[in-house]
JSON list of C-alpha atoms in Angstrom, two decimals:
[
{"chain": "A", "resi": 1, "resn": "UNK", "atom": "CA", "xyz": [84.70, 78.59, 115.48]},
{"chain": "A", "resi": 2, "resn": "UNK", "atom": "CA", "xyz": [85.61, 81.87, 113.73]},
{"chain": "A", "resi": 3, "resn": "UNK", "atom": "CA", "xyz": [87.52, 83.11, 116.84]},
{"chain": "A", "resi": 4, "resn": "UNK", "atom": "CA", "xyz": [89.42, 79.79, 117.07]},
{"chain": "A", "resi": 5, "resn": "UNK", "atom": "CA", "xyz": [90.47, 79.99, 113.40]},
{"chain": "A", "resi": 6, "resn": "UNK", "atom": "CA", "xyz": [91.61, 83.58, 113.83]},
{"chain": "A", "resi": 7, "resn": "UNK", "atom": "CA", "xyz": [93.65, 82.56, 116.96]},
{"chain": "A", "resi": 8, "resn": "UNK", "atom": "CA", "xyz": [95.28, 79.74, 114.89]},
{"chain": "A", "resi": 9, "resn": "UNK", "atom": "CA", "xyz": [96.15, 82.16, 112.12]},
{"chain": "A", "resi": 10, "resn": "UNK", "atom": "CA", "xyz": [97.71, 84.66, 114.59]},
{"chain": "A", "resi": 11, "resn": "UNK", "atom": "CA", "xyz": [99.81, 81.86, 116.13]},
{"chain": "A", "resi": 12, "resn": "UNK", "atom": "CA", "xyz": [103.29, 81.80, 114.68]},
{"chain": "A", "resi": 13, "resn": "UNK", "atom": "CA", "xyz": [104.25, 78.64, 112.93]},
{"chain": "A", "resi": 14, "resn": "UNK", "atom": "CA", "xyz": [107.32, 76.99, 114.54]},
{"chain": "A", "resi": 15, "resn": "UNK", "atom": "CA", "xyz": [110.45, 77.17, 112.32]},
{"chain": "A", "resi": 16, "resn": "UNK", "atom": "CA", "xyz": [111.34, 73.88, 110.76]},
{"chain": "A", "resi": 17, "resn": "UNK", "atom": "CA", "xyz": [114.24, 72.00, 112.25]},
{"chain": "A", "resi": 18, "resn": "UNK", "atom": "CA", "xyz": [116.13, 71.84, 108.88]},
{"chain": "A", "resi": 19, "resn": "UNK", "atom": "CA", "xyz": [116.32, 74.59, 106.33]},
{"chain": "A", "resi": 20, "resn": "UNK", "atom": "CA", "xyz": [116.21, 74.16, 102.46]},
{"chain": "A", "resi": 21, "resn": "UNK", "atom": "CA", "xyz": [120.01, 73.90, 102.15]},
{"chain": "A", "resi": 22, "resn": "UNK", "atom": "CA", "xyz": [120.35, 71.17, 104.72]},
{"chain": "A", "resi": 23, "resn": "UNK", "atom": "CA", "xyz": [117.41, 69.22, 103.04]},
{"chain": "A", "resi": 24, "resn": "UNK", "atom": "CA", "xyz": [119.06, 69.57, 99.70]},
{"chain": "A", "resi": 25, "resn": "UNK", "atom": "CA", "xyz": [122.42, 68.51, 101.00]},
{"chain": "A", "resi": 26, "resn": "UNK", "atom": "CA", "xyz": [120.70, 65.41, 102.71]},
{"chain": "A", "resi": 27, "resn": "UNK", "atom": "CA", "xyz": [119.07, 64.50, 99.41]},
{"chain": "A", "resi": 28, "resn": "UNK", "atom": "CA", "xyz": [122.32, 64.76, 97.62]},
{"chain": "A", "resi": 29, "resn": "UNK", "atom": "CA", "xyz": [124.17, 62.56, 100.09]},
{"chain": "A", "resi": 30, "resn": "UNK", "atom": "CA", "xyz": [121.43, 60.07, 100.00]},
{"chain": "A", "resi": 31, "resn": "UNK", "atom": "CA", "xyz": [121.52, 60.02, 96.17]},
{"chain": "A", "resi": 32, "resn": "UNK", "atom": "CA", "xyz": [125.37, 59.59, 96.29]},
{"chain": "A", "resi": 33, "resn": "UNK", "atom": "CA", "xyz": [125.06, 56.68, 98.57]},
{"chain": "A", "resi": 34, "resn": "UNK", "atom": "CA", "xyz": [122.11, 54.75, 97.00]},
{"chain": "A", "resi": 35, "resn": "UNK", "atom": "CA", "xyz": [121.52, 56.05, 93.39]},
{"chain": "A", "resi": 36, "resn": "UNK", "atom": "CA", "xyz": [124.38, 58.13, 91.89]},
{"chain": "A", "resi": 37, "resn": "UNK", "atom": "CA", "xyz": [122.83, 58.11, 88.51]},
{"chain": "A", "resi": 38, "resn": "UNK", "atom": "CA", "xyz": [120.41, 60.78, 89.72]},
{"chain": "A", "resi": 39, "resn": "UNK", "atom": "CA", "xyz": [123.33, 63.22, 90.23]},
{"chain": "A", "resi": 40, "resn": "UNK", "atom": "CA", "xyz": [124.73, 62.37, 86.78]},
{"chain": "A", "resi": 41, "resn": "UNK", "atom": "CA", "xyz": [121.36, 62.90, 85.11]},
{"chain": "A", "resi": 42, "resn": "UNK", "atom": "CA", "xyz": [120.92, 66.23, 87.02]},
{"chain": "A", "resi": 43, "resn": "UNK", "atom": "CA", "xyz": [124.41, 67.60, 85.93]},
{"chain": "A", "resi": 44, "resn": "UNK", "atom": "CA", "xyz": [123.97, 66.38, 82.48]},
{"chain": "A", "resi": 45, "resn": "UNK", "atom": "CA", "xyz": [120.51, 67.93, 82.18]},
{"chain": "A", "resi": 46, "resn": "UNK", "atom": "CA", "xyz": [121.90, 71.40, 83.35]},
{"chain": "A", "resi": 47, "resn": "UNK", "atom": "CA", "xyz": [124.73, 71.33, 80.93]},
{"chain": "A", "resi": 48, "resn": "UNK", "atom": "CA", "xyz": [122.64, 70.34, 77.98]},
{"chain": "A", "resi": 49, "resn": "UNK", "atom": "CA", "xyz": [120.01, 72.99, 78.77]},
{"chain": "A", "resi": 50, "resn": "UNK", "atom": "CA", "xyz": [122.45, 75.78, 79.02]},
{"chain": "A", "resi": 51, "resn": "UNK", "atom": "CA", "xyz": [124.33, 74.70, 75.94]},
{"chain": "A", "resi": 52, "resn": "UNK", "atom": "CA", "xyz": [121.06, 74.41, 73.98]},
{"chain": "A", "resi": 53, "resn": "UNK", "atom": "CA", "xyz": [119.97, 77.77, 75.07]},
{"chain": "A", "resi": 54, "resn": "UNK", "atom": "CA", "xyz": [123.30, 79.44, 74.00]},
{"chain": "A", "resi": 55, "resn": "UNK", "atom": "CA", "xyz": [123.12, 77.65, 70.62]},
{"chain": "A", "resi": 56, "resn": "UNK", "atom": "CA", "xyz": [119.48, 79.00, 70.04]},
{"chain": "A", "resi": 57, "resn": "UNK", "atom": "CA", "xyz": [120.67, 82.40, 71.22]},
{"chain": "A", "resi": 58, "resn": "UNK", "atom": "CA", "xyz": [123.52, 82.62, 68.75]},
{"chain": "A", "resi": 59, "resn": "UNK", "atom": "CA", "xyz": [121.61, 81.10, 65.76]},
{"chain": "A", "resi": 60, "resn": "UNK", "atom": "CA", "xyz": [119.89, 84.32, 64.61]},
{"chain": "A", "resi": 61, "resn": "UNK", "atom": "CA", "xyz": [122.85, 86.67, 65.03]},
{"chain": "A", "resi": 62, "resn": "UNK", "atom": "CA", "xyz": [125.19, 84.24, 63.16]},
{"chain": "A", "resi": 63, "resn": "UNK", "atom": "CA", "xyz": [122.78, 83.82, 60.29]},
{"chain": "A", "resi": 64, "resn": "UNK", "atom": "CA", "xyz": [122.22, 87.54, 60.09]},
{"chain": "A", "resi": 65, "resn": "UNK", "atom": "CA", "xyz": [125.95, 88.27, 60.23]},
{"chain": "A", "resi": 66, "resn": "UNK", "atom": "CA", "xyz": [126.52, 85.68, 57.46]},
{"chain": "A", "resi": 67, "resn": "UNK", "atom": "CA", "xyz": [123.91, 87.36, 55.20]},
{"chain": "A", "resi": 68, "resn": "UNK", "atom": "CA", "xyz": [125.36, 90.73, 55.88]},
{"chain": "A", "resi": 69, "resn": "UNK", "atom": "CA", "xyz": [128.81, 89.55, 54.99]},
{"chain": "A", "resi": 70, "resn": "UNK", "atom": "CA", "xyz": [127.45, 88.21, 51.78]},
{"chain": "A", "resi": 71, "resn": "UNK", "atom": "CA", "xyz": [129.02, 84.76, 52.37]},
{"chain": "A", "resi": 72, "resn": "UNK", "atom": "CA", "xyz": [128.44, 82.07, 49.70]},
{"chain": "A", "resi": 73, "resn": "UNK", "atom": "CA", "xyz": [125.19, 80.15, 49.75]},
{"chain": "A", "resi": 74, "resn": "UNK", "atom": "CA", "xyz": [126.88, 76.94, 50.66]},
{"chain": "A", "resi": 75, "resn": "UNK", "atom": "CA", "xyz": [128.55, 78.48, 53.73]},
{"chain": "A", "resi": 76, "resn": "UNK", "atom": "CA", "xyz": [125.19, 79.94, 54.82]},
{"chain": "A", "resi": 77, "resn": "UNK", "atom": "CA", "xyz": [123.44, 76.66, 54.50]},
{"chain": "A", "resi": 78, "resn": "UNK", "atom": "CA", "xyz": [126.25, 74.91, 56.42]},
{"chain": "A", "resi": 79, "resn": "UNK", "atom": "CA", "xyz": [126.04, 77.51, 59.19]},
{"chain": "A", "resi": 80, "resn": "UNK", "atom": "CA", "xyz": [122.21, 77.13, 59.57]},
{"chain": "A", "resi": 81, "resn": "UNK", "atom": "CA", "xyz": [122.53, 73.32, 59.34]},
{"chain": "A", "resi": 82, "resn": "UNK", "atom": "CA", "xyz": [125.26, 73.27, 62.07]},
{"chain": "A", "resi": 83, "resn": "UNK", "atom": "CA", "xyz": [123.19, 75.28, 64.49]},
{"chain": "A", "resi": 84, "resn": "UNK", "atom": "CA", "xyz": [119.86, 73.64, 63.83]},
{"chain": "A", "resi": 85, "resn": "UNK", "atom": "CA", "xyz": [121.47, 70.13, 63.90]},
{"chain": "A", "resi": 86, "resn": "UNK", "atom": "CA", "xyz": [123.37, 70.81, 67.15]},
{"chain": "A", "resi": 87, "resn": "UNK", "atom": "CA", "xyz": [120.13, 72.08, 68.77]},
{"chain": "A", "resi": 88, "resn": "UNK", "atom": "CA", "xyz": [118.18, 68.97, 67.58]},
{"chain": "A", "resi": 89, "resn": "UNK", "atom": "CA", "xyz": [120.89, 66.59, 68.81]},
{"chain": "A", "resi": 90, "resn": "UNK", "atom": "CA", "xyz": [120.96, 68.28, 72.19]},
{"chain": "A", "resi": 91, "resn": "UNK", "atom": "CA", "xyz": [117.11, 68.18, 72.50]},
{"chain": "A", "resi": 92, "resn": "UNK", "atom": "CA", "xyz": [117.18, 64.47, 71.54]},
{"chain": "A", "resi": 93, "resn": "UNK", "atom": "CA", "xyz": [119.82, 63.73, 74.32]},
{"chain": "A", "resi": 94, "resn": "UNK", "atom": "CA", "xyz": [117.83, 65.69, 76.83]},
{"chain": "A", "resi": 95, "resn": "UNK", "atom": "CA", "xyz": [114.59, 63.83, 75.95]},
{"chain": "A", "resi": 96, "resn": "UNK", "atom": "CA", "xyz": [116.56, 60.46, 76.32]},
{"chain": "A", "resi": 97, "resn": "UNK", "atom": "CA", "xyz": [117.90, 61.39, 79.71]},
{"chain": "A", "resi": 98, "resn": "UNK", "atom": "CA", "xyz": [114.61, 62.71, 80.88]},
{"chain": "A", "resi": 99, "resn": "UNK", "atom": "CA", "xyz": [113.00, 59.33, 80.00]},
{"chain": "A", "resi": 100, "resn": "UNK", "atom": "CA", "xyz": [115.52, 57.33, 82.14]},
{"chain": "A", "resi": 101, "resn": "UNK", "atom": "CA", "xyz": [115.91, 59.70, 85.16]},
{"chain": "A", "resi": 102, "resn": "UNK", "atom": "CA", "xyz": [112.41, 58.73, 86.36]},
{"chain": "A", "resi": 103, "resn": "UNK", "atom": "CA", "xyz": [113.51, 55.20, 87.16]},
{"chain": "A", "resi": 104, "resn": "UNK", "atom": "CA", "xyz": [116.42, 56.33, 89.38]},
{"chain": "A", "resi": 105, "resn": "UNK", "atom": "CA", "xyz": [114.26, 58.86, 91.18]},
{"chain": "A", "resi": 106, "resn": "UNK", "atom": "CA", "xyz": [111.70, 56.14, 91.93]},
{"chain": "A", "resi": 107, "resn": "UNK", "atom": "CA", "xyz": [114.47, 53.91, 93.25]},
{"chain": "A", "resi": 108, "resn": "UNK", "atom": "CA", "xyz": [115.62, 56.59, 95.63]},
{"chain": "A", "resi": 109, "resn": "UNK", "atom": "CA", "xyz": [112.05, 57.34, 96.68]},
{"chain": "A", "resi": 110, "resn": "UNK", "atom": "CA", "xyz": [111.75, 53.72, 97.50]},
{"chain": "A", "resi": 111, "resn": "UNK", "atom": "CA", "xyz": [114.91, 53.87, 99.67]},
{"chain": "A", "resi": 112, "resn": "UNK", "atom": "CA", "xyz": [113.29, 56.76, 101.56]},
{"chain": "A", "resi": 113, "resn": "UNK", "atom": "CA", "xyz": [110.13, 54.87, 101.99]},
{"chain": "A", "resi": 114, "resn": "UNK", "atom": "CA", "xyz": [112.07, 52.02, 103.42]},
{"chain": "A", "resi": 115, "resn": "UNK", "atom": "CA", "xyz": [113.87, 54.34, 105.80]},
{"chain": "A", "resi": 116, "resn": "UNK", "atom": "CA", "xyz": [110.55, 55.90, 106.85]},
{"chain": "A", "resi": 117, "resn": "UNK", "atom": "CA", "xyz": [109.02, 52.44, 107.56]},
{"chain": "A", "resi": 118, "resn": "UNK", "atom": "CA", "xyz": [112.19, 51.30, 109.45]},
{"chain": "A", "resi": 119, "resn": "UNK", "atom": "CA", "xyz": [111.86, 54.45, 111.68]},
{"chain": "A", "resi": 120, "resn": "UNK", "atom": "CA", "xyz": [108.28, 53.58, 112.22]},
{"chain": "A", "resi": 121, "resn": "UNK", "atom": "CA", "xyz": [109.17, 50.01, 113.32]},
{"chain": "A", "resi": 122, "resn": "UNK", "atom": "CA", "xyz": [112.11, 50.89, 115.42]},
{"chain": "A", "resi": 123, "resn": "UNK", "atom": "CA", "xyz": [110.48, 53.75, 117.48]},
{"chain": "A", "resi": 124, "resn": "UNK", "atom": "CA", "xyz": [108.89, 53.20, 120.91]},
{"chain": "A", "resi": 125, "resn": "UNK", "atom": "CA", "xyz": [105.23, 52.12, 120.80]},
{"chain": "A", "resi": 126, "resn": "UNK", "atom": "CA", "xyz": [104.30, 55.05, 122.94]},
{"chain": "A", "resi": 127, "resn": "UNK", "atom": "CA", "xyz": [105.39, 57.41, 120.24]},
{"chain": "A", "resi": 128, "resn": "UNK", "atom": "CA", "xyz": [102.80, 55.92, 117.93]},
{"chain": "A", "resi": 129, "resn": "UNK", "atom": "CA", "xyz": [100.17, 57.26, 120.15]},
{"chain": "A", "resi": 130, "resn": "UNK", "atom": "CA", "xyz": [101.61, 60.82, 120.15]},
{"chain": "A", "resi": 131, "resn": "UNK", "atom": "CA", "xyz": [99.73, 63.29, 117.92]},
{"chain": "A", "resi": 132, "resn": "UNK", "atom": "CA", "xyz": [103.03, 64.99, 116.77]},
{"chain": "A", "resi": 133, "resn": "UNK", "atom": "CA", "xyz": [104.50, 61.64, 115.73]},
{"chain": "A", "resi": 134, "resn": "UNK", "atom": "CA", "xyz": [101.37, 60.68, 113.79]},
{"chain": "A", "resi": 135, "resn": "UNK", "atom": "CA", "xyz": [101.49, 64.10, 112.09]},
{"chain": "A", "resi": 136, "resn": "UNK", "atom": "CA", "xyz": [105.04, 63.61, 111.07]},
{"chain": "A", "resi": 137, "resn": "UNK", "atom": "CA", "xyz": [104.37, 60.16, 109.74]},
{"chain": "A", "resi": 138, "resn": "UNK", "atom": "CA", "xyz": [101.41, 61.57, 107.67]},
{"chain": "A", "resi": 139, "resn": "UNK", "atom": "CA", "xyz": [103.61, 64.36, 106.28]},
{"chain": "A", "resi": 140, "resn": "UNK", "atom": "CA", "xyz": [106.41, 62.03, 105.41]},
{"chain": "A", "resi": 141, "resn": "UNK", "atom": "CA", "xyz": [103.98, 59.58, 103.79]},
{"chain": "A", "resi": 142, "resn": "UNK", "atom": "CA", "xyz": [102.33, 62.39, 101.82]},
{"chain": "A", "resi": 143, "resn": "UNK", "atom": "CA", "xyz": [105.74, 63.62, 100.66]},
{"chain": "A", "resi": 144, "resn": "UNK", "atom": "CA", "xyz": [106.62, 60.21, 99.30]},
{"chain": "A", "resi": 145, "resn": "UNK", "atom": "CA", "xyz": [103.24, 59.28, 98.10]},
{"chain": "A", "resi": 146, "resn": "UNK", "atom": "CA", "xyz": [103.71, 59.49, 94.30]},
{"chain": "A", "resi": 147, "resn": "UNK", "atom": "CA", "xyz": [106.09, 60.65, 91.50]},
{"chain": "A", "resi": 148, "resn": "UNK", "atom": "CA", "xyz": [104.86, 64.31, 91.84]},
{"chain": "A", "resi": 149, "resn": "UNK", "atom": "CA", "xyz": [105.43, 64.46, 95.56]},
{"chain": "A", "resi": 150, "resn": "UNK", "atom": "CA", "xyz": [108.22, 66.46, 97.05]},
{"chain": "A", "resi": 151, "resn": "UNK", "atom": "CA", "xyz": [110.43, 63.26, 97.54]},
{"chain": "A", "resi": 152, "resn": "UNK", "atom": "CA", "xyz": [110.99, 63.37, 93.72]},
{"chain": "A", "resi": 153, "resn": "UNK", "atom": "CA", "xyz": [110.06, 67.00, 92.87]},
{"chain": "A", "resi": 154, "resn": "UNK", "atom": "CA", "xyz": [112.95, 68.27, 94.72]},
{"chain": "A", "resi": 155, "resn": "UNK", "atom": "CA", "xyz": [115.22, 67.05, 91.88]},
{"chain": "A", "resi": 156, "resn": "UNK", "atom": "CA", "xyz": [113.24, 69.13, 89.45]},
{"chain": "A", "resi": 157, "resn": "UNK", "atom": "CA", "xyz": [113.68, 72.24, 91.66]},
{"chain": "A", "resi": 158, "resn": "UNK", "atom": "CA", "xyz": [117.45, 71.69, 92.09]},
{"chain": "A", "resi": 159, "resn": "UNK", "atom": "CA", "xyz": [117.95, 71.16, 88.40]},
{"chain": "A", "resi": 160, "resn": "UNK", "atom": "CA", "xyz": [115.84, 74.22, 87.55]},
{"chain": "A", "resi": 161, "resn": "UNK", "atom": "CA", "xyz": [117.78, 76.45, 90.04]},
{"chain": "A", "resi": 162, "resn": "UNK", "atom": "CA", "xyz": [121.09, 75.26, 88.57]},
{"chain": "A", "resi": 163, "resn": "UNK", "atom": "CA", "xyz": [119.83, 75.87, 84.98]},
{"chain": "A", "resi": 164, "resn": "UNK", "atom": "CA", "xyz": [118.65, 79.38, 85.85]},
{"chain": "A", "resi": 165, "resn": "UNK", "atom": "CA", "xyz": [121.88, 80.15, 87.76]},
{"chain": "A", "resi": 166, "resn": "UNK", "atom": "CA", "xyz": [124.18, 79.04, 85.01]},
{"chain": "A", "resi": 167, "resn": "UNK", "atom": "CA", "xyz": [121.94, 80.74, 82.50]},
{"chain": "A", "resi": 168, "resn": "UNK", "atom": "CA", "xyz": [122.12, 84.04, 84.26]},
{"chain": "A", "resi": 169, "resn": "UNK", "atom": "CA", "xyz": [125.90, 83.77, 84.47]},
{"chain": "A", "resi": 170, "resn": "UNK", "atom": "CA", "xyz": [126.07, 83.06, 80.75]},
{"chain": "A", "resi": 171, "resn": "UNK", "atom": "CA", "xyz": [123.77, 86.04, 79.88]},
{"chain": "A", "resi": 172, "resn": "UNK", "atom": "CA", "xyz": [125.69, 88.24, 82.21]},
{"chain": "A", "resi": 173, "resn": "UNK", "atom": "CA", "xyz": [129.01, 87.27, 80.62]},
{"chain": "A", "resi": 174, "resn": "UNK", "atom": "CA", "xyz": [127.46, 88.04, 77.10]},
{"chain": "A", "resi": 175, "resn": "UNK", "atom": "CA", "xyz": [125.75, 91.22, 78.04]},
{"chain": "A", "resi": 176, "resn": "UNK", "atom": "CA", "xyz": [128.64, 92.63, 80.01]},
{"chain": "A", "resi": 177, "resn": "UNK", "atom": "CA", "xyz": [130.27, 93.21, 76.68]},
{"chain": "A", "resi": 178, "resn": "UNK", "atom": "CA", "xyz": [127.33, 95.35, 75.49]},
{"chain": "A", "resi": 179, "resn": "UNK", "atom": "CA", "xyz": [126.00, 97.74, 78.12]},
{"chain": "A", "resi": 180, "resn": "UNK", "atom": "CA", "xyz": [126.18, 97.76, 81.96]},
{"chain": "A", "resi": 181, "resn": "UNK", "atom": "CA", "xyz": [122.71, 99.33, 82.17]},
{"chain": "A", "resi": 182, "resn": "UNK", "atom": "CA", "xyz": [121.19, 96.46, 80.32]},
{"chain": "A", "resi": 183, "resn": "UNK", "atom": "CA", "xyz": [122.89, 94.02, 82.78]},
{"chain": "A", "resi": 184, "resn": "UNK", "atom": "CA", "xyz": [121.49, 95.99, 85.71]},
{"chain": "A", "resi": 185, "resn": "UNK", "atom": "CA", "xyz": [117.93, 95.94, 84.22]},
{"chain": "A", "resi": 186, "resn": "UNK", "atom": "CA", "xyz": [118.14, 92.09, 83.59]},
{"chain": "A", "resi": 187, "resn": "UNK", "atom": "CA", "xyz": [119.31, 91.45, 87.20]},
{"chain": "A", "resi": 188, "resn": "UNK", "atom": "CA", "xyz": [116.43, 93.50, 88.63]},
{"chain": "A", "resi": 189, "resn": "UNK", "atom": "CA", "xyz": [113.84, 91.62, 86.47]},
{"chain": "A", "resi": 190, "resn": "UNK", "atom": "CA", "xyz": [115.42, 88.29, 87.27]},
{"chain": "A", "resi": 191, "resn": "UNK", "atom": "CA", "xyz": [115.34, 89.08, 91.06]},
{"chain": "A", "resi": 192, "resn": "UNK", "atom": "CA", "xyz": [111.59, 90.09, 90.83]},
{"chain": "A", "resi": 193, "resn": "UNK", "atom": "CA", "xyz": [110.84, 87.00, 88.93]},
{"chain": "A", "resi": 194, "resn": "UNK", "atom": "CA", "xyz": [112.51, 84.86, 91.48]},
{"chain": "A", "resi": 195, "resn": "UNK", "atom": "CA", "xyz": [110.69, 86.48, 94.32]},
{"chain": "A", "resi": 196, "resn": "UNK", "atom": "CA", "xyz": [107.37, 86.02, 92.67]},
{"chain": "A", "resi": 197, "resn": "UNK", "atom": "CA", "xyz": [108.08, 82.42, 91.90]},
{"chain": "A", "resi": 198, "resn": "UNK", "atom": "CA", "xyz": [109.26, 81.77, 95.35]},
{"chain": "A", "resi": 199, "resn": "UNK", "atom": "CA", "xyz": [106.03, 83.19, 96.83]},
{"chain": "A", "resi": 200, "resn": "UNK", "atom": "CA", "xyz": [103.90, 81.23, 94.41]},
{"chain": "A", "resi": 201, "resn": "UNK", "atom": "CA", "xyz": [105.62, 77.91, 94.75]},
{"chain": "A", "resi": 202, "resn": "UNK", "atom": "CA", "xyz": [105.89, 78.26, 98.50]},
{"chain": "A", "resi": 203, "resn": "UNK", "atom": "CA", "xyz": [102.08, 78.15, 98.85]},
{"chain": "A", "resi": 204, "resn": "UNK", "atom": "CA", "xyz": [102.13, 74.43, 99.65]},
{"chain": "A", "resi": 205, "resn": "UNK", "atom": "CA", "xyz": [104.82, 74.95, 102.35]},
{"chain": "A", "resi": 206, "resn": "UNK", "atom": "CA", "xyz": [102.87, 77.82, 103.89]},
{"chain": "A", "resi": 207, "resn": "UNK", "atom": "CA", "xyz": [99.75, 75.63, 104.10]},
{"chain": "A", "resi": 208, "resn": "UNK", "atom": "CA", "xyz": [101.50, 72.43, 105.15]},
{"chain": "A", "resi": 209, "resn": "UNK", "atom": "CA", "xyz": [99.51, 72.07, 108.32]},
{"chain": "A", "resi": 210, "resn": "UNK", "atom": "CA", "xyz": [96.15, 72.30, 106.46]},
{"chain": "A", "resi": 211, "resn": "UNK", "atom": "CA", "xyz": [97.31, 69.67, 103.90]},
{"chain": "A", "resi": 212, "resn": "UNK", "atom": "CA", "xyz": [98.56, 67.42, 106.78]},
{"chain": "A", "resi": 213, "resn": "UNK", "atom": "CA", "xyz": [95.12, 67.74, 108.66]},
{"chain": "A", "resi": 214, "resn": "UNK", "atom": "CA", "xyz": [93.33, 66.83, 105.42]},
{"chain": "A", "resi": 215, "resn": "UNK", "atom": "CA", "xyz": [95.67, 63.90, 104.73]},
{"chain": "A", "resi": 216, "resn": "UNK", "atom": "CA", "xyz": [95.16, 62.69, 108.29]},
{"chain": "A", "resi": 217, "resn": "UNK", "atom": "CA", "xyz": [91.43, 62.75, 107.90]},
{"chain": "A", "resi": 218, "resn": "UNK", "atom": "CA", "xyz": [91.63, 60.81, 104.61]},
{"chain": "A", "resi": 219, "resn": "UNK", "atom": "CA", "xyz": [93.90, 58.24, 106.29]},
{"chain": "A", "resi": 220, "resn": "UNK", "atom": "CA", "xyz": [91.42, 57.84, 109.07]},
{"chain": "A", "resi": 221, "resn": "UNK", "atom": "CA", "xyz": [88.53, 57.35, 106.75]},
{"chain": "A", "resi": 222, "resn": "UNK", "atom": "CA", "xyz": [90.58, 54.82, 104.73]},
{"chain": "A", "resi": 223, "resn": "UNK", "atom": "CA", "xyz": [91.33, 52.97, 107.94]},
{"chain": "A", "resi": 224, "resn": "UNK", "atom": "CA", "xyz": [87.82, 53.13, 109.39]},
{"chain": "A", "resi": 225, "resn": "UNK", "atom": "CA", "xyz": [86.17, 51.86, 106.19]},
{"chain": "A", "resi": 226, "resn": "UNK", "atom": "CA", "xyz": [87.99, 48.57, 106.58]},
{"chain": "A", "resi": 227, "resn": "UNK", "atom": "CA", "xyz": [86.70, 47.99, 110.11]},
{"chain": "A", "resi": 228, "resn": "UNK", "atom": "CA", "xyz": [84.15, 45.15, 110.04]},
{"chain": "A", "resi": 229, "resn": "UNK", "atom": "CA", "xyz": [82.53, 46.26, 113.29]},
{"chain": "A", "resi": 230, "resn": "UNK", "atom": "CA", "xyz": [81.65, 49.67, 112.03]},
{"chain": "A", "resi": 231, "resn": "UNK", "atom": "CA", "xyz": [80.56, 48.15, 108.68]},
{"chain": "A", "resi": 232, "resn": "UNK", "atom": "CA", "xyz": [77.98, 46.17, 110.41]}
]
């Protein structure tokens, strides 16, 4: 048993047919065709996030600058109120959009489930007896099984990537006016952080076969327990 496990580990996993960029473009095209509000929510969330972060970033320097300039108390209060009020309004809008985007994501996931079922019905019956086809069906079912599955989680990943990318560009534009060495340090730290995050969050993808095997066993158990002959 141990030798078999070692041999499986040594075997190179086949490369996926589609890469991350192709999968992302497919999801964007699918959303554009069936549920365009997802794209609107994603773009809006990115813009609001970056704007909110910039407002929070400039709050403290603006207040300190106003105090050092000895501006009137009324002007100082108006400055603080403007920054804090803008930040609160943006957070409220973000919360509102986050509350509604779940419905559109569920709608698109339902479309994907329908496409999966249509493929299962249209395929040749002999394919349903093949192990690789059953494995792909189990993987696709697992990917669309709930709100936290990859069928919906991909939007969180895409939004997060866009937020971090635009945030990095904004910080680079700001810090380029200060010191080039500081910009280099931030880029190095951001790159290291990205590499670590990619390795951690890719754990599920690296162990996809293990999860698929477990899911196949659970599906078999769920099917077997409904068999009246075995129950007797």
